[in-house]
Coordinates of C-alpha atoms and ligand atoms in Angstrom, one line a residue:
M1024 CA -38.4 -35.2 36.6
A1025 CA -39.9 -32.3 34.8
I1026 CA -38.6 -31.2 31.4
L1027 CA -35.9 -28.6 31.7
L1028 CA -35.8 -26.9 28.3
G1029 CA -38.7 -26.3 26.0
C1030 CA -37.8 -25.3 22.5
I1031 CA -39.8 -24.0 19.6
A1032 CA -38.1 -24.3 16.2
D1033 CA -39.3 -22.4 13.2
D1034 CA -38.7 -25.3 10.8
F1035 CA -38.3 -29.0 10.8
T1036 CA -34.7 -29.5 9.9
G1037 CA -33.8 -26.6 12.2
G1038 CA -35.5 -28.5 15.0
T1039 CA -33.5 -31.6 14.1
D1040 CA -30.3 -29.6 14.2
L1041 CA -31.1 -28.2 17.6
A1042 CA -32.3 -31.5 19.0
G1043 CA -29.0 -33.1 17.9
M1044 CA -27.0 -30.4 19.6
L1045 CA -28.9 -30.8 22.8
V1046 CA -28.3 -34.5 22.8
K1047 CA -24.6 -33.9 22.2
A1048 CA -24.5 -31.5 25.1
G1049 CA -26.0 -34.2 27.3
M1050 CA -29.7 -33.7 27.4
R1051 CA -32.2 -36.5 26.5
T1052 CA -34.3 -34.9 23.8
V1053 CA -37.4 -35.5 21.7
Q1054 CA -38.4 -33.6 18.7
M1055 CA -42.2 -33.2 18.2
I1056 CA -43.6 -32.6 14.7
G1057 CA -45.9 -29.7 15.1
V1058 CA -47.7 -28.7 18.3
P1059 CA -48.2 -31.9 20.2
R1060 CA -51.5 -33.1 21.7
E1061 CA -50.2 -35.7 24.1
P1062 CA -47.7 -35.4 26.9
V1063 CA -44.2 -36.9 26.2
G1064 CA -43.0 -39.8 28.3
D1065 CA -40.6 -39.7 31.3
G1066 CA -36.9 -39.4 31.3
I1067 CA -36.7 -36.5 28.8
D1068 CA -34.7 -33.3 29.5
A1069 CA -35.5 -31.2 26.5
V1070 CA -38.4 -31.1 24.0
V1071 CA -38.1 -29.4 20.6
V1072 CA -41.5 -28.6 19.0
A1073 CA -40.7 -28.2 15.3
L1074 CA -43.1 -25.8 13.5
K1075 CA -43.2 -24.6 9.9
S1076 CA -43.4 -21.0 10.8
R1077 CA -40.3 -19.5 9.2
T1078 CA -42.0 -18.0 6.2
S1079 CA -45.7 -18.1 7.1
P1080 CA -47.5 -14.8 7.7
A1081 CA -46.2 -13.2 11.0
G1082 CA -49.7 -13.5 12.7
E1083 CA -49.9 -17.2 12.0
A1084 CA -46.3 -17.8 13.1
V1085 CA -47.1 -16.0 16.4
E1086 CA -50.3 -18.0 17.0
E1087 CA -48.6 -21.3 16.3
S1088 CA -45.6 -20.4 18.4
L1089 CA -47.8 -19.4 21.3
A1090 CA -49.7 -22.7 21.0
A1091 CA -46.4 -24.6 21.2
L1092 CA -45.4 -22.5 24.2
R1093 CA -48.6 -23.3 26.0
W1094 CA -48.0 -27.1 25.5
L1095 CA -44.3 -26.7 26.7
R1096 CA -45.4 -24.8 29.8
E1097 CA -47.9 -27.5 30.6
A1098 CA -45.1 -30.0 30.3
G1099 CA -43.4 -28.1 33.1
C1100 CA -40.4 -26.7 31.2
R1101 CA -38.2 -24.4 33.2
Q1102 CA -36.7 -22.4 30.4
F1103 CA -37.8 -21.7 26.8
Y1104 CA -35.8 -21.4 23.6
F1105 CA -37.0 -20.0 20.3
K1106 CA -34.8 -21.5 17.6
Y1107 CA -34.3 -19.9 14.1
C1108 CA -31.8 -20.2 11.4
S1109 CA -28.2 -19.4 11.8
T1110 CA -28.5 -17.0 8.9
F1111 CA -31.3 -15.2 10.7
D1112 CA -33.7 -16.0 7.8
S1113 CA -36.5 -13.5 8.0
T1114 CA -37.9 -10.4 6.5
P1115 CA -38.3 -6.8 7.9
K1116 CA -41.9 -8.0 8.8
G1117 CA -40.7 -11.0 10.7
N1118 CA -41.0 -13.6 11.8
I1119 CA -38.2 -13.7 14.4
G1120 CA -39.0 -10.4 16.1
P1121 CA -42.8 -10.7 16.3
V1122 CA -42.6 -14.3 17.5
A1123 CA -39.9 -13.6 20.1
E1124 CA -41.8 -10.6 21.5
A1125 CA -45.1 -12.6 21.7
L1126 CA -43.3 -15.4 23.5
M1127 CA -41.8 -12.8 25.9
R1128 CA -45.1 -11.2 26.6
A1129 CA -46.7 -14.6 27.3
L1130 CA -43.8 -15.5 29.7
G1131 CA -43.7 -12.1 31.3
A1132 CA -40.0 -11.8 30.2
D1133 CA -38.6 -8.3 29.7
F1134 CA -35.3 -9.2 28.2
T1135 CA -33.7 -11.8 25.9
I1136 CA -30.9 -12.4 23.5
A1137 CA -30.9 -12.8 19.7
C1138 CA -27.9 -14.9 18.7
P1139 CA -27.8 -16.9 15.5
A1140 CA -24.1 -17.5 15.8
F1141 CA -22.7 -21.0 15.2
P1142 CA -19.0 -20.7 14.8
V1143 CA -18.2 -24.3 13.8
N1144 CA -20.5 -23.8 10.9
G1145 CA -18.9 -20.5 10.0
R1146 CA -21.7 -18.3 11.4
T1147 CA -20.0 -15.7 13.6
I1148 CA -21.1 -12.3 14.8
Y1149 CA -18.7 -9.4 15.2
K1150 CA -19.8 -5.8 16.1
G1151 CA -23.3 -7.1 15.6
H1152 CA -22.6 -8.1 12.0
L1153 CA -23.3 -11.7 11.0
F1154 CA -20.7 -13.4 8.9
V1155 CA -21.2 -16.6 6.8
G1156 CA -17.7 -18.0 6.5
D1157 CA -15.4 -15.1 5.6
I1158 CA -18.1 -12.8 4.2
L1159 CA -20.9 -10.7 5.5
L1160 CA -24.3 -12.3 5.4
S1161 CA -25.5 -9.6 3.0
D1162 CA -22.7 -10.6 0.5
S1163 CA -23.5 -14.3 0.8
G1164 CA -25.8 -16.4 -1.2
M1165 CA -28.5 -15.5 1.3
K1166 CA -29.0 -12.2 -0.4
N1167 CA -30.7 -14.0 -3.2
H1168 CA -32.9 -16.4 -1.1
P1169 CA -36.3 -16.7 -2.8
L1170 CA -38.3 -16.2 0.4
T1171 CA -36.1 -14.5 2.9
P1172 CA -33.4 -12.5 1.1
M1173 CA -30.9 -11.2 3.7
T1174 CA -29.5 -7.9 2.6
D1175 CA -28.5 -6.4 5.9
A1176 CA -25.8 -8.1 8.0
N1177 CA -26.2 -5.7 10.9
L1178 CA -28.3 -7.8 13.2
V1179 CA -29.0 -5.0 15.7
R1180 CA -30.3 -2.7 12.9
F1181 CA -32.2 -5.6 11.1
L1182 CA -33.8 -6.9 14.3
Q1183 CA -34.9 -3.4 15.1
T1184 CA -37.1 -3.3 12.0
Q1185 CA -39.0 -6.4 13.3
I1186 CA -39.6 -5.5 16.9
E1187 CA -41.6 -3.0 18.9
G1188 CA -39.0 -2.8 21.6
K1189 CA -35.3 -2.0 21.3
A1190 CA -32.2 -4.0 20.4
G1191 CA -28.6 -3.3 21.7
L1192 CA -25.2 -4.8 21.1
V1193 CA -23.0 -6.8 23.5
D1194 CA -19.6 -6.2 22.0
H1195 CA -17.0 -8.9 21.7
A1196 CA -14.8 -7.0 24.1
V1197 CA -17.4 -7.7 26.7
V1198 CA -18.3 -11.3 25.6
S1199 CA -14.6 -12.3 25.7
K1200 CA -14.5 -11.4 29.4
G1201 CA -17.0 -14.1 30.3
A1202 CA -20.5 -14.6 31.8
D1203 CA -20.3 -12.0 34.6
A1204 CA -19.3 -9.2 32.2
I1205 CA -22.0 -10.2 29.8
R1206 CA -24.6 -10.2 32.5
E1207 CA -23.5 -6.7 33.5
R1208 CA -23.9 -5.5 30.0
F1209 CA -27.3 -7.1 29.8
A1210 CA -28.3 -5.1 32.9
R1211 CA -27.0 -1.9 31.3
L1212 CA -28.9 -2.5 28.1
K1213 CA -32.0 -3.1 30.1
A1214 CA -31.6 0.1 31.9
E1215 CA -31.2 1.8 28.6
G1216 CA -34.6 0.5 27.6
C1217 CA -33.5 -2.5 25.4
N1218 CA -35.4 -5.8 25.5
F1219 CA -33.0 -7.6 23.1
A1220 CA -29.3 -8.0 23.3
V1221 CA -27.4 -9.1 20.2
P1222 CA -24.1 -10.6 21.6
D1223 CA -21.1 -11.0 19.4
A1224 CA -19.8 -14.6 19.2
I1225 CA -16.8 -15.8 17.3
T1226 CA -15.9 -19.0 19.1
N1227 CA -17.6 -21.8 21.0
D1228 CA -16.1 -20.3 24.2
D1229 CA -18.1 -17.2 23.5
L1230 CA -21.3 -19.3 23.1
M1231 CA -20.6 -21.1 26.4
A1232 CA -20.1 -17.7 28.2
I1233 CA -23.3 -16.3 26.6
G1234 CA -25.2 -19.5 27.5
E1235 CA -24.0 -19.1 31.1
A1236 CA -25.1 -15.5 31.2
C1237 CA -28.6 -16.6 30.0
A1238 CA -29.2 -19.0 32.9
D1239 CA -32.0 -16.9 34.5
M1240 CA -33.7 -15.8 31.3
P1241 CA -37.1 -17.3 30.8
L1242 CA -36.6 -17.2 27.1
V1243 CA -33.6 -17.4 24.9
T1244 CA -33.8 -16.8 21.1
A1245 CA -31.0 -18.1 19.0
G1246 CA -29.7 -20.5 16.3
S1247 CA -28.7 -23.9 17.6
G1248 CA -25.3 -22.8 18.8
I1249 CA -26.4 -21.6 22.2
A1250 CA -27.6 -25.1 22.8
L1251 CA -24.0 -25.8 23.7
G1252 CA -24.0 -23.4 26.6
L1253 CA -27.4 -24.0 28.3
P1254 CA -27.1 -27.6 29.7
Q1255 CA -24.3 -26.6 32.0
N1256 CA -26.7 -24.2 33.8
F1257 CA -29.0 -27.1 34.6
R1258 CA -26.0 -29.2 35.8
K1259 CA -24.9 -26.5 38.1
L1260 CA -28.4 -26.5 39.7
G1261 CA -28.2 -30.3 40.1
L1262 CA -31.1 -30.8 37.7
L1263 CA -29.1 -32.6 35.0
P1264 CA -26.8 -35.4 35.7
E1265 CA -23.2 -35.3 34.4
N1266 CA -22.2 -37.9 31.8
L1267 CA -25.7 -38.8 30.9
A1268 CA -25.8 -41.2 27.9
A1269 CA -28.3 -38.8 26.3
D1270 CA -28.3 -40.6 22.9
A1271 CA -29.2 -44.0 24.2
L1272 CA -32.4 -45.3 22.5
P1273 CA -34.7 -48.0 23.6
P1274 CA -33.8 -51.3 21.9
T1275 CA -35.4 -51.7 18.4
G1276 CA -35.3 -54.8 16.3
G1277 CA -37.0 -56.0 13.2
L1278 CA -35.9 -56.0 9.5
R1279 CA -34.1 -53.2 7.7
A1280 CA -35.0 -51.1 4.7
V1281 CA -33.9 -47.8 3.0
I1282 CA -36.4 -45.5 1.2
A1283 CA -34.8 -42.9 -1.0
G1284 CA -36.8 -40.1 -2.6
S1285 CA -34.0 -37.6 -2.8
C1286 CA -32.3 -36.9 -6.0
S1287 CA -29.5 -34.8 -4.4
I1288 CA -25.9 -35.7 -5.3
A1289 CA -25.1 -37.3 -1.9
T1290 CA -28.1 -39.5 -2.1
Q1291 CA -27.4 -40.5 -5.7
G1292 CA -24.0 -41.7 -4.5
Q1293 CA -25.4 -43.5 -1.5
V1294 CA -28.0 -45.3 -3.7
A1295 CA -25.3 -46.4 -6.1
V1296 CA -23.2 -47.8 -3.3
M1297 CA -26.1 -49.7 -1.7
R1298 CA -27.3 -51.1 -5.0
E1299 CA -24.0 -52.9 -5.6
K1300 CA -24.5 -55.0 -2.5
H1301 CA -28.2 -55.2 -1.7
P1302 CA -31.5 -55.9 -3.5
A1303 CA -32.9 -52.6 -4.9
F1304 CA -36.3 -51.7 -6.4
N1305 CA -36.7 -48.6 -8.5
I1306 CA -39.8 -46.4 -8.5
D1307 CA -40.4 -44.6 -11.8
P1308 CA -42.7 -41.6 -11.7
L1309 CA -43.7 -42.1 -15.3
E1310 CA -44.9 -45.6 -14.6
L1311 CA -46.8 -44.3 -11.5
A1312 CA -48.5 -41.7 -13.7
R1313 CA -49.6 -44.5 -16.0
G1314 CA -51.4 -46.0 -13.0
R1315 CA -49.1 -48.9 -12.3
D1316 CA -49.3 -50.0 -8.7
M1317 CA -45.5 -49.9 -8.1
A1318 CA -45.9 -49.7 -4.3
G1319 CA -47.8 -53.0 -4.4
E1320 CA -45.2 -54.6 -6.7
A1321 CA -42.4 -53.3 -4.6
L1322 CA -43.9 -54.9 -1.5
A1323 CA -44.5 -58.2 -3.2
W1324 CA -40.9 -58.1 -4.5
A1325 CA -39.5 -57.5 -1.0
K1326 CA -41.0 -60.6 0.5
G1327 CA -38.3 -63.2 0.9
K1328 CA -35.6 -60.6 0.4
V1329 CA -36.0 -58.2 3.3
E1330 CA -35.8 -61.1 5.8
K1331 CA -32.2 -61.7 4.7
A1332 CA -30.7 -58.3 4.3
P1333 CA -31.5 -54.6 4.1
V1334 CA -33.4 -53.7 0.9
L1335 CA -33.5 -50.4 -0.9
F1336 CA -36.5 -48.7 -2.6
Y1337 CA -35.5 -45.7 -4.6
A1338 CA -36.9 -43.0 -6.9
T1339 CA -33.5 -41.3 -6.9
A1340 CA -32.5 -40.5 -10.5
A1341 CA -30.0 -38.5 -12.4
P1342 CA -30.9 -34.8 -13.3
E1343 CA -31.8 -35.7 -16.9
A1344 CA -34.3 -38.3 -15.8
V1345 CA -35.8 -36.1 -13.2
K1346 CA -36.2 -33.3 -15.8
A1347 CA -37.8 -35.6 -18.3
A1348 CA -40.3 -36.8 -15.7
Q1349 CA -41.0 -33.2 -14.6
A1350 CA -41.4 -32.1 -18.2
R1351 CA -44.1 -34.8 -18.8
L1352 CA -45.9 -34.6 -15.4
G1353 CA -45.0 -31.2 -13.9
A1354 CA -42.6 -31.1 -11.0
E1355 CA -45.2 -31.0 -8.3
K1356 CA -47.2 -34.0 -9.6
A1357 CA -44.1 -36.1 -10.2
G1358 CA -43.0 -35.3 -6.6
H1359 CA -46.3 -36.2 -5.1
L1360 CA -46.6 -39.4 -7.1
V1361 CA -43.2 -40.5 -5.9
E1362 CA -43.8 -39.4 -2.3
N1363 CA -47.1 -41.2 -2.1
A1364 CA -45.7 -44.4 -3.5
L1365 CA -42.7 -44.4 -1.1
A1366 CA -45.0 -43.6 1.8
A1367 CA -47.2 -46.6 0.9
I1368 CA -44.1 -48.8 0.7
A1369 CA -43.0 -47.6 4.2
Q1370 CA -46.4 -48.5 5.6
G1371 CA -46.3 -51.9 3.9
L1372 CA -42.8 -52.6 5.1
I1373 CA -43.7 -52.1 8.7
A1374 CA -46.5 -54.7 8.2
Q1375 CA -43.8 -57.0 6.8
G1376 CA -41.7 -56.6 10.0
V1377 CA -39.4 -53.8 9.2
G1378 CA -38.3 -52.1 12.5
Q1379 CA -35.3 -50.1 11.3
M1380 CA -35.7 -47.7 8.4
I1381 CA -33.7 -45.0 6.7
V1382 CA -35.5 -42.4 4.7
A1383 CA -33.5 -40.1 2.4
G1384 CA -35.0 -36.7 1.4
G1385 CA -36.7 -33.9 3.3
E1386 CA -40.0 -34.0 1.5
T1387 CA -39.9 -37.7 1.3
A1388 CA -39.3 -38.0 5.0
G1389 CA -42.2 -35.7 5.7
A1390 CA -44.5 -37.9 3.6
V1391 CA -43.3 -41.1 5.2
V1392 CA -43.6 -39.8 8.7
K1393 CA -47.1 -38.6 8.0
A1394 CA -48.2 -42.0 6.6
L1395 CA -46.8 -43.8 9.6
G1396 CA -48.6 -41.5 12.1
V1397 CA -45.3 -40.4 13.6
T1398 CA -45.8 -37.4 15.9
G1399 CA -42.3 -37.1 17.4
L1400 CA -38.8 -38.5 17.4
R1401 CA -36.6 -39.4 20.3
I1402 CA -33.1 -38.4 19.2
G1403 CA -30.4 -41.0 19.4
P1404 CA -26.8 -41.5 18.2
E1405 CA -25.5 -39.6 15.2
I1406 CA -24.7 -41.6 12.1
D1407 CA -23.0 -38.8 10.1
P1408 CA -23.0 -35.0 11.0
G1409 CA -26.6 -33.8 11.2
V1410 CA -28.3 -37.2 10.8
P1411 CA -29.1 -39.1 14.0
W1412 CA -30.9 -42.4 14.5
T1413 CA -34.2 -41.7 16.2
T1414 CA -37.1 -43.8 17.6
A1415 CA -40.5 -42.8 16.4
I1416 CA -43.2 -41.6 18.8
T1417 CA -46.6 -42.6 17.5
G1418 CA -49.0 -42.2 20.4
N1419 CA -49.2 -46.0 20.7
A1420 CA -46.7 -46.7 23.5
D1421 CA -47.3 -50.5 23.3
E1422 CA -45.7 -50.9 19.9
T1423 CA -42.1 -52.0 19.6
P1424 CA -40.2 -48.8 18.8
L1425 CA -39.5 -48.1 15.2
A1426 CA -35.9 -46.8 14.5
L1427 CA -36.0 -44.1 11.9
A1428 CA -33.1 -42.2 10.4
L1429 CA -34.4 -39.2 8.4
K1430 CA -31.6 -38.0 6.1
S1431 CA -31.6 -34.6 4.3
G1432 CA -30.8 -35.3 0.7
N1433 CA -27.3 -33.9 0.7
F1434 CA -26.2 -35.3 4.0
G1435 CA -24.1 -38.3 4.8
A1436 CA -21.0 -40.2 3.5
P1437 CA -21.3 -42.5 0.4
D1438 CA -21.6 -45.6 2.5
F1439 CA -24.3 -44.1 4.8
F1440 CA -26.9 -46.7 3.9
L1441 CA -24.4 -49.6 4.7
K1442 CA -22.8 -48.4 7.9
A1443 CA -25.8 -46.7 9.6
W1444 CA -27.1 -50.0 11.1
D1445 CA -24.0 -50.5 13.2
R1446 CA -24.7 -47.2 15.1
L1447 CA -27.9 -48.6 16.4
G1448 CA -26.0 -51.2 18.3
N1449 CA -28.8 -53.7 18.6
G1450 CA -31.4 -55.6 16.6
Ligands
LIG607 P1 -33.9 -33.5 -0.8 O1 -33.8 -33.6 0.7 O2 -32.8 -34.1 -1.6 O3 -34.4 -32.2 -1.3 P2 -36.7 -34.3 -1.1 O4 -37.3 -35.6 -0.7 O5 -37.0 -33.1 -0.2 O6 -35.1 -34.5 -1.2 O7 -37.1 -33.8 -2.5 C1 -37.0 -34.6 -3.6 C2 -38.3 -34.5 -4.4 O8 -38.1 -35.1 -5.7 C3 -39.5 -35.3 -3.8 O9 -40.7 -34.6 -4.0 C4 -39.5 -36.6 -4.6 O10 -40.8 -37.2 -4.6 C5 -39.1 -36.1 -6.0 N1 -38.6 -37.1 -6.8 C6 -37.9 -38.2 -6.4 N2 -37.5 -39.0 -7.5 C7 -37.9 -38.3 -8.6 C8 -37.9 -38.6 -10.0 N3 -37.2 -39.7 -10.4 N4 -38.4 -37.8 -10.8 C9 -39.1 -36.7 -10.4 N5 -39.2 -36.3 -9.1 C10 -38.6 -37.2 -8.2

């Protein structure tokens, strides 16, 4: 069966977030890292192509997004979804407006929505104004963001600065009446010359109604919230089975290891909990800078241990130690030394028979994924909010799948590294 929903996410963690939402909503989903070269396998309902286009120059973001769209169209997707941040991270120059309009042109679409709302995470839209928790976006910490400072919470007005067309509001009074009323309002806005509707959304019910009203749109642009409301449209058409175990992964086996390169508070706690019960090897950036082959030492150390129980490799350190290393080496060099060592350890561990691996830290995960030649991830069951198990797509379909859990530094409960294995349910 062809892929139903083709998504383009403007950053990696945003892509993961969307992919997780789609799985929860009952779609079997893979996340591809960058524009893919190969087709994905069968039995997939949604593909998320994760780009790094949020803060690149608008022209580059457009080109990359169009390349992703071409691939998704070739994969046979029926509907397309441009995913951006729920705080609408962008500048008056873009990239949300220019990318959305370029995708619309390519698809021959004359109307879409712009809806970053995600009520369960405190992102609501009322009278076109985006709230973060109880305060306006422009009063939130986002006003000081180093790359995309958000100083206007009025999404209709702000989007208008980024687009060539025209944006209009779908007021909550309309949204609360349901999908038919929203569709009518879309038609009216279109007649008034708008190509974008900004719908208010305060609750998940609002998102469901908006999602239903978008059933016939070639392109939807939104945060990940609308992902709740789209799968029902495919079910109604008989294209998506009810009660699909969308998070079921192919069986993985092999040995177990954790690689932690994050120094975030949550990861510090998780490392401390795992160290009490499992063998653990510390990677020190100052030793790496002296030229010590800590990756080689770590892999030799692991032999005889990793066969018995999960082992931990960590560079995770308290803020004082991180600052000291950075003062000696520079933050970037310290980071790269650590990332390279952890990536080499990950590679060596696969050779030693590791088949289930947790990686903590966004940059660290990026380095590991690159070293392992991972081009995509099939999204499986969630371990803690925002962190699913996945299986790696490597372009070599003959390999036994590698289970990977890529954890953002600050995500997960203190016992994350201990309990995660149970969620795999095999191996
Ligand atoms: P997070 O998701 O918590 O931000 P990242 O992996 O994205 O984690 O970033 C952590 C960065 O800190 C990485 O570049 C990593 O290599 C670096 N790092 C890890 N341990 C140390 C350390 N002990 N000293 C200096 N830098 C470190």
